[in-house]
Structure formats: structure tokens, C-alpha cells
PDB file of C-alpha atoms in Angstrom:
ATOM      1  CA  MET F  29    -233.034   8.688 -89.249  1.00 54.00           C
ATOM      2  CA  LYS F  30    -233.197   5.400 -88.340  1.00 58.00           C
ATOM      3  CA  HIS F  31    -231.506   4.754 -84.815  1.00 59.00           C
ATOM      4  CA  GLN F  32    -229.501   1.623 -84.038  1.00 61.00           C
ATOM      5  CA  ALA F  33    -228.125   0.044 -81.105  1.00 65.00           C
ATOM      6  CA  TYR F  34    -224.950   0.298 -81.255  1.00 68.00           C
ATOM      7  CA  ARG F  35    -222.389  -2.605 -80.861  1.00 68.00           C
ATOM      8  CA  PRO F  36    -218.953  -2.626 -80.109  1.00 67.00           C
ATOM      9  CA  ILE F  37    -216.793  -4.845 -81.467  1.00 62.00           C
ATOM     10  CA  LEU F  38    -214.913  -6.273 -78.179  1.00 65.00           C
ATOM     11  CA  ILE F  39    -211.027  -7.016 -78.853  1.00 65.00           C
ATOM     12  CA  THR F  40    -211.714 -10.919 -77.308  1.00 67.00           C
ATOM     13  CA  ASP F  41    -213.689 -11.028 -80.359  1.00 63.00           C
ATOM     14  CA  ALA F  42    -210.413 -10.272 -81.998  1.00 68.00           C
ATOM     15  CA  SER F  43    -208.354 -13.154 -83.448  1.00 73.00           C
ATOM     16  CA  ARG F  44    -204.544 -14.384 -82.354  1.00 77.00           C
ATOM     17  CA  SER F  45    -201.746 -12.536 -84.144  1.00 82.00           C
ATOM     18  CA  GLN F  46    -199.891 -13.758 -86.983  1.00 84.00           C
ATOM     19  CA  ASN F  47    -196.728 -14.148 -84.715  1.00 89.00           C
ATOM     20  CA  ASP F  48    -198.248 -15.914 -81.687  1.00 89.00           C
ATOM     21  CA  GLN F  49    -199.768 -18.645 -84.308  1.00 88.00           C
ATOM     22  CA  LEU F  50    -196.303 -19.092 -85.772  1.00 89.00           C
ATOM     23  CA  THR F  51    -194.875 -19.222 -82.340  1.00 92.00           C
ATOM     24  CA  THR F  52    -197.501 -21.565 -81.218  1.00 91.00           C
ATOM     25  CA  ARG F  53    -196.870 -24.278 -84.316  1.00 91.00           C
ATOM     26  CA  GLN F  54    -193.200 -23.321 -83.959  1.00 93.00           C
ATOM     27  CA  ARG F  55    -193.028 -24.597 -80.237  1.00 94.00           C
ATOM     28  CA  ARG F  56    -195.186 -27.567 -81.156  1.00 93.00           C
ATOM     29  CA  TYR F  57    -193.374 -28.865 -83.806  1.00 94.00           C
ATOM     30  CA  VAL F  58    -190.426 -28.919 -81.621  1.00 95.00           C
ATOM     31  CA  ALA F  59    -192.271 -30.743 -78.787  1.00 95.00           C
ATOM     32  CA  MET F  60    -193.180 -33.494 -81.331  1.00 94.00           C
ATOM     33  CA  MET F  61    -189.523 -33.734 -82.493  1.00 94.00           C
ATOM     34  CA  GLY F  62    -188.109 -33.693 -79.792  1.00 95.00           C
ATOM     35  CA  VAL F  63    -190.330 -37.129 -79.130  1.00 94.00           C
ATOM     36  CA  ARG F  64    -189.299 -38.582 -82.543  1.00 94.00           C
ATOM     37  CA  VAL F  65    -185.851 -38.148 -81.170  1.00 94.00           C
ATOM     38  CA  ALA F  66    -186.776 -39.220 -77.715  1.00 94.00           C
ATOM     39  CA  CYS F  67    -188.195 -42.433 -80.033  1.00 93.00           C
ATOM     40  CA  VAL F  68    -184.759 -42.981 -82.028  1.00 93.00           C
ATOM     41  CA  ILE F  69    -182.830 -42.556 -79.057  1.00 94.00           C
ATOM     42  CA  ALA F  70    -184.877 -45.028 -76.960  1.00 92.00           C
ATOM     43  CA  GLY F  71    -184.694 -47.418 -79.857  1.00 91.00           C
ATOM     44  CA  ALA F  72    -181.129 -47.551 -79.997  1.00 92.00           C
ATOM     45  CA  ILE F  73    -181.043 -48.964 -76.583  1.00 92.00           C
ATOM     46  CA  LEU F  74    -183.630 -51.315 -76.980  1.00 90.00           C
ATOM     47  CA  VAL F  75    -181.673 -52.924 -79.518  1.00 90.00           C
ATOM     48  CA  GLY F  76    -178.096 -52.220 -77.531  1.00 91.00           C
ATOM     49  CA  THR F  77    -179.331 -53.969 -74.387  1.00 91.00           C
ATOM     50  CA  ARG F  78    -181.419 -56.356 -76.010  1.00 87.00           C
ATOM     51  CA  ALA F  79    -184.117 -55.744 -74.411  1.00 84.00           C
ATOM     52  CA  PRO F  80    -187.411 -58.836 -73.400  1.00 88.00           C
ATOM     53  CA  LEU F  81    -189.552 -58.607 -75.135  1.00 88.00           C
ATOM     54  CA  LEU F  82    -187.847 -56.497 -78.606  1.00 88.00           C
ATOM     55  CA  TRP F  83    -190.512 -57.840 -81.272  1.00 89.00           C
ATOM     56  CA  LEU F  84    -192.947 -55.414 -79.309  1.00 90.00           C
ATOM     57  CA  TRP F  85    -191.239 -52.504 -78.783  1.00 89.00           C
ATOM     58  CA  LEU F  86    -189.315 -51.687 -82.065  1.00 90.00           C
ATOM     59  CA  PRO F  87    -192.135 -51.549 -84.024  1.00 91.00           C
ATOM     60  CA  LEU F  88    -194.098 -49.405 -81.658  1.00 91.00           C
ATOM     61  CA  VAL F  89    -190.356 -47.227 -81.539  1.00 92.00           C
ATOM     62  CA  ALA F  90    -190.164 -47.203 -84.928  1.00 92.00           C
ATOM     63  CA  LEU F  91    -194.045 -46.484 -85.443  1.00 91.00           C
ATOM     64  CA  GLY F  92    -193.175 -43.126 -83.441  1.00 90.00           C
ATOM     65  CA  MET F  93    -190.734 -42.665 -85.481  1.00 90.00           C
ATOM     66  CA  ILE F  94    -192.389 -42.785 -88.658  1.00 92.00           C
ATOM     67  CA  VAL F  95    -195.590 -40.965 -87.735  1.00 93.00           C
ATOM     68  CA  VAL F  96    -194.853 -38.406 -85.129  1.00 92.00           C
ATOM     69  CA  PRO F  97    -192.962 -36.039 -87.410  1.00 92.00           C
ATOM     70  CA  TRP F  98    -195.537 -36.693 -90.470  1.00 93.00           C
ATOM     71  CA  LEU F  99    -198.265 -35.526 -87.746  1.00 92.00           C
ATOM     72  CA  ALA F 100    -195.541 -32.060 -86.590  1.00 91.00           C
ATOM     73  CA  VAL F 101    -195.725 -30.852 -89.840  1.00 91.00           C
ATOM     74  CA  LEU F 102    -199.118 -31.570 -90.458  1.00 90.00           C
ATOM     75  CA  LEU F 103    -200.170 -29.733 -87.545  1.00 87.00           C
ATOM     76  CA  ALA F 104    -197.057 -26.664 -87.991  1.00 87.00           C
ATOM     77  CA  ASN F 105    -198.684 -25.469 -91.684  1.00 88.00           C
ATOM     78  CA  ASP F 106    -201.744 -25.929 -90.198  1.00 84.00           C
ATOM     79  CA  ARG F 107    -203.208 -22.484 -89.368  1.00 76.00           C
ATOM     80  CA  PRO F 108    -207.218 -21.552 -87.569  1.00 72.00           C
ATOM     81  CA  PRO F 109    -209.721 -21.332 -89.790  1.00 67.00           C
ATOM     82  CA  LYS F 110    -209.855 -17.282 -91.235  1.00 64.00           C
ATOM     83  CA  GLU F 111    -213.805 -16.676 -90.358  1.00 60.00           C
ATOM     84  CA  GLN F 112    -215.276 -17.729 -87.145  1.00 54.00           C
ATOM     85  CA  HIS F 113    -218.486 -19.306 -88.952  1.00 53.00           C
ATOM     86  CA  ARG F 114    -216.505 -20.591 -91.658  1.00 52.00           C
ATOM     87  CA  LEU F 115    -219.166 -23.094 -93.454  1.00 55.00           C
ATOM     88  CA  ILE F 116    -222.242 -21.077 -92.640  1.00 57.00           C
ATOM     89  CA  GLY F 117    -223.887 -20.442 -96.341  1.00 58.00           C
ATOM     90  CA  ARG F 118    -224.563 -17.614 -97.618  1.00 58.00           C
ATOM     91  CA  SER F 119    -227.877 -16.459 -97.645  1.00 60.00           C
ATOM     92  CA  ALA F 120    -227.349 -18.060 -93.092  1.00 61.00           C
ATOM     93  CA  ARG F 121    -224.594 -15.286 -92.706  1.00 56.00           C
ATOM     94  CA  ARG F 122    -226.505 -12.308 -94.722  1.00 60.00           C
ATOM     95  CA  ARG F 123    -229.650 -13.284 -92.064  1.00 63.00           C
ATOM     96  CA  GLN F 124    -227.041 -13.238 -89.283  1.00 57.00           C
ATOM     97  CA  GLN F 125    -225.434  -9.637 -90.270  1.00 57.00           C
ATOM     98  CA  GLN F 126    -229.195  -8.283 -90.676  1.00 58.00           C
ATOM     99  CA  GLU F 127    -230.163  -9.224 -87.102  1.00 57.00           C
ATOM    100  CA  ALA F 128    -227.010  -7.400 -85.447  1.00 51.00           C
ATOM    101  CA  PRO F 129    -224.878  -6.024 -87.564  1.00 49.00           C
ATOM    102  CA  PRO F 130    -221.675  -4.354 -85.483  1.00 51.00           C
ATOM    103  CA  MET F 131    -222.225  -0.904 -85.901  1.00 56.00           C
ATOM    104  CA  SER F 132    -220.205   2.862 -85.316  1.00 60.00           C
ATOM    105  CA  LEU F 133    -221.374   5.885 -84.452  1.00 58.00           C
ATOM    106  CA  THR F 134    -222.609   7.292 -87.723  1.00 61.00           C
ATOM    107  CA  ALA F 135    -221.428  11.488 -87.988  1.00 60.00           C
ATOM    108  CA  GLU F 136    -224.497  13.052 -86.947  1.00 64.00           C
ATOM    109  CA  GLU F 137    -224.452  10.548 -84.440  1.00 64.00           C
ATOM    110  CA  ARG F 138    -220.745  11.561 -82.934  1.00 61.00           C
ATOM    111  CA  PRO F 139    -220.333  14.036 -80.218  1.00 64.00           C
ATOM    112  CA  HIS F 140    -219.002  17.559 -81.637  1.00 61.00           C
ATOM    113  CA  LYS F 141    -216.469  19.458 -80.007  1.00 61.00           C
ATOM    114  CA  VAL F 142    -216.597  22.711 -79.618  1.00 58.00           C
ATOM    115  CA  ILE F 143    -213.778  24.833 -80.861  1.00 62.00           C
ATOM    116  CA  ASP F 144    -213.289  28.730 -79.170  1.00 60.00           C
ATOM    117  CA  ALA F 145    -212.703  31.548 -80.856  1.00 58.00           C
ATOM    118  CA  GLU F 146    -211.261  33.196 -78.666  1.00 59.00           C
ATOM    119  CA  PRO F 147    -207.803  33.006 -76.955  1.00 57.00           C
TER     120      PRO F 147
END
């Protein structure tokens, strides 16, 4: 029997749970929509007070009102890739698995539990 080194899979290699990912995306969306609301309020204040350089500030605020929601939706729907090395080709992935596959102990390598028949 060929004995290969046991390489445990670390918990730090695990991906984040879907609830954590969803919560992060929701917070990012709410923050970006808060920026949009700030742009709407700033635009209303600028128009109401007839601020100097209104011709410069108003297009910038309008751009924020249009681009920020679009980016918020894109980023809220974005998920991290499912595989760590998603762009690696099949042959490279196979080669990488053959070099150091994650292994568990076989039945022969596991410690056996001795059961005493006496009470």
C-alpha cells in the first residue's frame, strides 16, 4: 500500500457562508443608495439656493444619481467565484490535484477502537 502524507483541509480555506455574502451585499447596496439619496438632497439644495458654479455641480450630482444606483445593483448581484482557480484549464487543475490531493485517512490508517467485552 502506498502511503501518502495526510494533508488536512483547513477551515480558513472554506468560503464564506451564503448568509454572510448576502449580508455584505445588502449592506453595500444600502450604503450606495444612501450616497444616491445624498446626491438627490445635494442637488435640491444647490438648485434651491442657486449656488455659484451650478452649471458644474448639477451635472456631477445628476451623474451620481444615475451611475450610483446602477453600480449598486450590479455589485449587489455580484457573487465571488465558486471555485478558487476558476480560470485554470482542466489539464492544469488535474496536474495540481495529482501533485498534492487533499486526503483523508483510509480505513486501515484510522485508529481502531477496542471494545471490551467485560463489564
